[in-house]
PDB file of C-alpha atoms in Angstrom:
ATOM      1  CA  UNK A   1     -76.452  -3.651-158.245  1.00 41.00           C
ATOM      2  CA  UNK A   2     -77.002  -0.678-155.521  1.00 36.00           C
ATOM      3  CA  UNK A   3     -75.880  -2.878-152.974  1.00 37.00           C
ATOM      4  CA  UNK A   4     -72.565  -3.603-154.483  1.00 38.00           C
ATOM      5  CA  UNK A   5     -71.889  -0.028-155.236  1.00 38.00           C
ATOM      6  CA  UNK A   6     -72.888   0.927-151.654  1.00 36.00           C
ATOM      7  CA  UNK A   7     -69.923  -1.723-150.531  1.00 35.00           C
ATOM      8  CA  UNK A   8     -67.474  -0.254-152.443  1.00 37.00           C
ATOM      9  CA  UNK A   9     -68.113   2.588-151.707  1.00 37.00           C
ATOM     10  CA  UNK A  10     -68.107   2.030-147.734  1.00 37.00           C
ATOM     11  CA  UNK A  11     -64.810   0.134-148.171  1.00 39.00           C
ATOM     12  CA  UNK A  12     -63.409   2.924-150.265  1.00 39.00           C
ATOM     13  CA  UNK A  13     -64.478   5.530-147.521  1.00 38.00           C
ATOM     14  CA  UNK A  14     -62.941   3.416-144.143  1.00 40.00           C
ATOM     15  CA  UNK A  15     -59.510   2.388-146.684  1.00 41.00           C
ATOM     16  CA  UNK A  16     -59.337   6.482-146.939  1.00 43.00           C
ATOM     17  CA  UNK A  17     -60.295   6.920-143.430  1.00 44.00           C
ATOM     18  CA  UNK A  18     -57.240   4.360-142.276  1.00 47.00           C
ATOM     19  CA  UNK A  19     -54.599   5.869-144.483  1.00 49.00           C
ATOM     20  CA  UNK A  20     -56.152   9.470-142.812  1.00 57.00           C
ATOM     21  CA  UNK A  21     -54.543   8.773-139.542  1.00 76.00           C
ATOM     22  CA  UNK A  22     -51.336  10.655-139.238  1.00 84.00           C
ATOM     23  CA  UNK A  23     -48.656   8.534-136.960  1.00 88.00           C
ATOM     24  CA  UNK A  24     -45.852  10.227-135.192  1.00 89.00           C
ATOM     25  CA  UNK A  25     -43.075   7.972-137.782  1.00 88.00           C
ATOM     26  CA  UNK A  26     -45.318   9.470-141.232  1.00 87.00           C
ATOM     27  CA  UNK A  27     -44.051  13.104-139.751  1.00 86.00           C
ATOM     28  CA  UNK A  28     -40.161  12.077-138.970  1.00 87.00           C
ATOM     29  CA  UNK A  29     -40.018  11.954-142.661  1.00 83.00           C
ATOM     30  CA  UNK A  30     -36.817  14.300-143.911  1.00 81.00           C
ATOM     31  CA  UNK A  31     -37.698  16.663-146.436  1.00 80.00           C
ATOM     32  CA  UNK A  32     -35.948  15.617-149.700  1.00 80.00           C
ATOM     33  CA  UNK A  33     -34.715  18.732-150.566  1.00 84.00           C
ATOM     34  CA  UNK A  34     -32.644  19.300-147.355  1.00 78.00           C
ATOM     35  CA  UNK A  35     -31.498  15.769-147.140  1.00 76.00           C
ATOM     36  CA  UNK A  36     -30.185  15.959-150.956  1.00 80.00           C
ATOM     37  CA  UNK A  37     -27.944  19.472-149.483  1.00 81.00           C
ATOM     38  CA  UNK A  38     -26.629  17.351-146.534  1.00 78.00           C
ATOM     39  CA  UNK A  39     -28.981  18.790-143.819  1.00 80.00           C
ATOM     40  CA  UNK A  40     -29.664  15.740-141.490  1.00 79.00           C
ATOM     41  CA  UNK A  41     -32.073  15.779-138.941  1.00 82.00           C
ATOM     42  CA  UNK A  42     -33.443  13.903-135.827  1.00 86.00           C
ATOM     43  CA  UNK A  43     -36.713  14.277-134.486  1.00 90.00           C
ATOM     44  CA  UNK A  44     -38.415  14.632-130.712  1.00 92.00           C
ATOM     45  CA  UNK A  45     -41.742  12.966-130.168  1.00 93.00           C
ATOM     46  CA  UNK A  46     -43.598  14.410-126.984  1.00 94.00           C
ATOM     47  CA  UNK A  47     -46.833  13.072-125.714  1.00 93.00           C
ATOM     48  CA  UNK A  48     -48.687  14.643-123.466  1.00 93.00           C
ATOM     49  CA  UNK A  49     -51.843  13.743-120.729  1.00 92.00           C
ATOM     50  CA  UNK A  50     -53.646  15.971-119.278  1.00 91.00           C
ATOM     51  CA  UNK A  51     -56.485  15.079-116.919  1.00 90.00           C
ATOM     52  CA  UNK A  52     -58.976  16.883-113.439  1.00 87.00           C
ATOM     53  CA  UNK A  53     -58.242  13.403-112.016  1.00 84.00           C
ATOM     54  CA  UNK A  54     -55.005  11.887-110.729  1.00 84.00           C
ATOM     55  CA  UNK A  55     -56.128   8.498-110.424  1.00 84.00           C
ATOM     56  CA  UNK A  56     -55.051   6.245-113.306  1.00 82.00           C
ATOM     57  CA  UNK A  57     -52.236   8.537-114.621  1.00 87.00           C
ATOM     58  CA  UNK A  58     -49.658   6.349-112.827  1.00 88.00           C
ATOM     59  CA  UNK A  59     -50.288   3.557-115.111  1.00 89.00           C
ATOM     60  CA  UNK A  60     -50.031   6.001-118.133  1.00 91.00           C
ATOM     61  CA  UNK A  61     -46.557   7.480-116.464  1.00 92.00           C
ATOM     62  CA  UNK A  62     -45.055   3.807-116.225  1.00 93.00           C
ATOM     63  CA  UNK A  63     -45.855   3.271-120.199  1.00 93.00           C
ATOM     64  CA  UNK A  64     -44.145   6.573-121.307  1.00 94.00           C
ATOM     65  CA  UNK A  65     -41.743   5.688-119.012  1.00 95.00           C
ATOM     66  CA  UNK A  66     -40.938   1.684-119.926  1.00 94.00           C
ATOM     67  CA  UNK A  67     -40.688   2.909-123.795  1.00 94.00           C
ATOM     68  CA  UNK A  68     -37.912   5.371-123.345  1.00 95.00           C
ATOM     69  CA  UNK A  69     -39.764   8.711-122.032  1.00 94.00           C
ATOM     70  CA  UNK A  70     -38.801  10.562-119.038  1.00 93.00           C
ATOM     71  CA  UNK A  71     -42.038  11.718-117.709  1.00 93.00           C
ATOM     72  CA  UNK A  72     -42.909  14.725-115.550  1.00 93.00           C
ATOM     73  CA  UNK A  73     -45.689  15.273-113.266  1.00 91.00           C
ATOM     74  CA  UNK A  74     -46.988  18.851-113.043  1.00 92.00           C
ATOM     75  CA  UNK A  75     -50.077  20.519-110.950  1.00 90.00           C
ATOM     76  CA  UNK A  76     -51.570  23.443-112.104  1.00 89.00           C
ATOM     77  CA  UNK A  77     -54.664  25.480-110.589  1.00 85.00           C
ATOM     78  CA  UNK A  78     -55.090  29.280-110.629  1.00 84.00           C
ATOM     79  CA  UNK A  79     -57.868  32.169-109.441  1.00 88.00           C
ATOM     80  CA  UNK A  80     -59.416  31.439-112.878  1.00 85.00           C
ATOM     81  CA  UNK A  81     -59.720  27.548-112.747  1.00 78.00           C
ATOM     82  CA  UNK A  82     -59.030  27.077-109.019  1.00 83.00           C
ATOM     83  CA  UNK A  83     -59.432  23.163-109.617  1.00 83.00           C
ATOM     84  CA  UNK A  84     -56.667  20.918-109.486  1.00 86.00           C
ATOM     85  CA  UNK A  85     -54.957  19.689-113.056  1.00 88.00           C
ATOM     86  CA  UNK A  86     -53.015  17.394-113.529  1.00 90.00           C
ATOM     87  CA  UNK A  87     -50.367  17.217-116.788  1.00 92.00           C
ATOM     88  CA  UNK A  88     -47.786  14.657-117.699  1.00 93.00           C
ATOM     89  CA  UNK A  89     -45.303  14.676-120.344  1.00 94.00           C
ATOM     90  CA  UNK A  90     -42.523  12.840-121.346  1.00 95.00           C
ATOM     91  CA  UNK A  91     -40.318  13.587-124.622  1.00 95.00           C
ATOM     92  CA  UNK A  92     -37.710  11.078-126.549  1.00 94.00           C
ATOM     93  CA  UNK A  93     -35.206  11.588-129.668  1.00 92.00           C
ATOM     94  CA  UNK A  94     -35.254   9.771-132.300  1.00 91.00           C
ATOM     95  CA  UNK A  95     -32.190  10.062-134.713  1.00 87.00           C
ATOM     96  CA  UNK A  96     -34.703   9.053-137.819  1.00 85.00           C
ATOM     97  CA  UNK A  97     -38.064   7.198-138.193  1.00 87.00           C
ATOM     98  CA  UNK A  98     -39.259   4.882-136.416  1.00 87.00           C
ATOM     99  CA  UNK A  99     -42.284   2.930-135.561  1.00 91.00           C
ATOM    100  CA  UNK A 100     -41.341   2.508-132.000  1.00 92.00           C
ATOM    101  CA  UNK A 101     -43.013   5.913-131.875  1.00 92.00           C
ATOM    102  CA  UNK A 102     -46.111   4.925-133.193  1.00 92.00           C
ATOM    103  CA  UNK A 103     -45.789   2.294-130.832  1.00 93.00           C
ATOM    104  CA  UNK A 104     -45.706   4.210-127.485  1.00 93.00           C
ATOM    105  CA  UNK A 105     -48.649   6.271-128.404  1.00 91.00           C
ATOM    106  CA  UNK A 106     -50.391   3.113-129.457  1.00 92.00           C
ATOM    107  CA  UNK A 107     -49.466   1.950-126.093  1.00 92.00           C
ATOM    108  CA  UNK A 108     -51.063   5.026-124.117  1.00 91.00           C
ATOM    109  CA  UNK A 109     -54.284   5.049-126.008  1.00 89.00           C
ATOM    110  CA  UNK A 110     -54.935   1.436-125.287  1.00 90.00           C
ATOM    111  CA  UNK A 111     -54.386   2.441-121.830  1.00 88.00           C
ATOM    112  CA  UNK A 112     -57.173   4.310-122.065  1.00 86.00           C
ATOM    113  CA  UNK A 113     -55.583   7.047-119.997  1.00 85.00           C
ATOM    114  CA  UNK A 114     -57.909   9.251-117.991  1.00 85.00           C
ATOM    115  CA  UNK A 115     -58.555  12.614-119.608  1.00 87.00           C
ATOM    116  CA  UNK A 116     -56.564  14.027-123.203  1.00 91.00           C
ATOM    117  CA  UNK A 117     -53.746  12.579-124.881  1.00 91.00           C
ATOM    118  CA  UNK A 118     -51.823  14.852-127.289  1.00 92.00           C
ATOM    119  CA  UNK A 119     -48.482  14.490-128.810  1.00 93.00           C
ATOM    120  CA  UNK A 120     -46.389  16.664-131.517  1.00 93.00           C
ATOM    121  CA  UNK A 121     -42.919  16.030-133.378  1.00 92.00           C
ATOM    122  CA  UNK A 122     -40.486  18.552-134.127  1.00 91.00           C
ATOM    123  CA  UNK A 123     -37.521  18.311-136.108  1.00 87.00           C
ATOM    124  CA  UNK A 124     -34.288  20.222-134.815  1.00 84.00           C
ATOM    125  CA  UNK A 125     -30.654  19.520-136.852  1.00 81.00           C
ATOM    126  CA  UNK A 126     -28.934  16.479-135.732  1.00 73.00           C
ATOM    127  CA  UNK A 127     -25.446  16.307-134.594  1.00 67.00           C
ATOM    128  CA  UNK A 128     -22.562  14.856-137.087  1.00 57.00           C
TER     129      UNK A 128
END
């Protein structure tokens, strides 16, 4: 009997767990309100990687790049943090949802890029 509850109760906990993860497409949602006034808008996904190491970004660069991105390489170091950093970032529209975004940043985690992957969506009015 304890068992069974302690199964459900682990399968409840990883089902909420799965639906936690928030994918780039869940946020290129329009607001209802604004779409029922005529607002219309498309939506920029930007994924960052940021690493101390240079090797192994390449690889990471020729994803973002093969799935629509147009990556930049930057160097950084200052007084503060005289080591060298390394950044690259790549943006692409999209004019609504769509899983293809999910799909890049699937892509670059799997790559298991060297150092940290962040990405962000922002919504800005679409042209008519």
């Amino acid at each position: 009997m304890y068992r069974r509850i302690a199964l459900a109760l682990s399968a409840s906990l990883l089902t909420a767990a799965a639906h936690a993860v928030t994918l780039p497409s869940n946020l290129m949602l329009p607001e209802p309100e604004r779409a029922a006034r005529g607002y219309v808008e498309s939506w920029v996904l930007t994924i960052a990687i940021e690493s101390d190491n240079l090797t192994g970004l390449d690889a990471c660069r020729k994803i973002l790049t093969d799935h629509g991105f147009k990556p930049a390489l930057s160097k950084t170091a200052s007084t503060a943090a005289p080591a060298l950093h390394f950044k690259i970032s790549g943006s692409k529209v999209y004019a609504q949802a769509s899983t293809e975004a999910d799909d890049t940043l699937q892509a670059v985690q799997q790559a298991k890029c060297p150092g940290n992957v962040s990405w962000n969506v922002v919504s800005r009015p679409a042209r008519q």
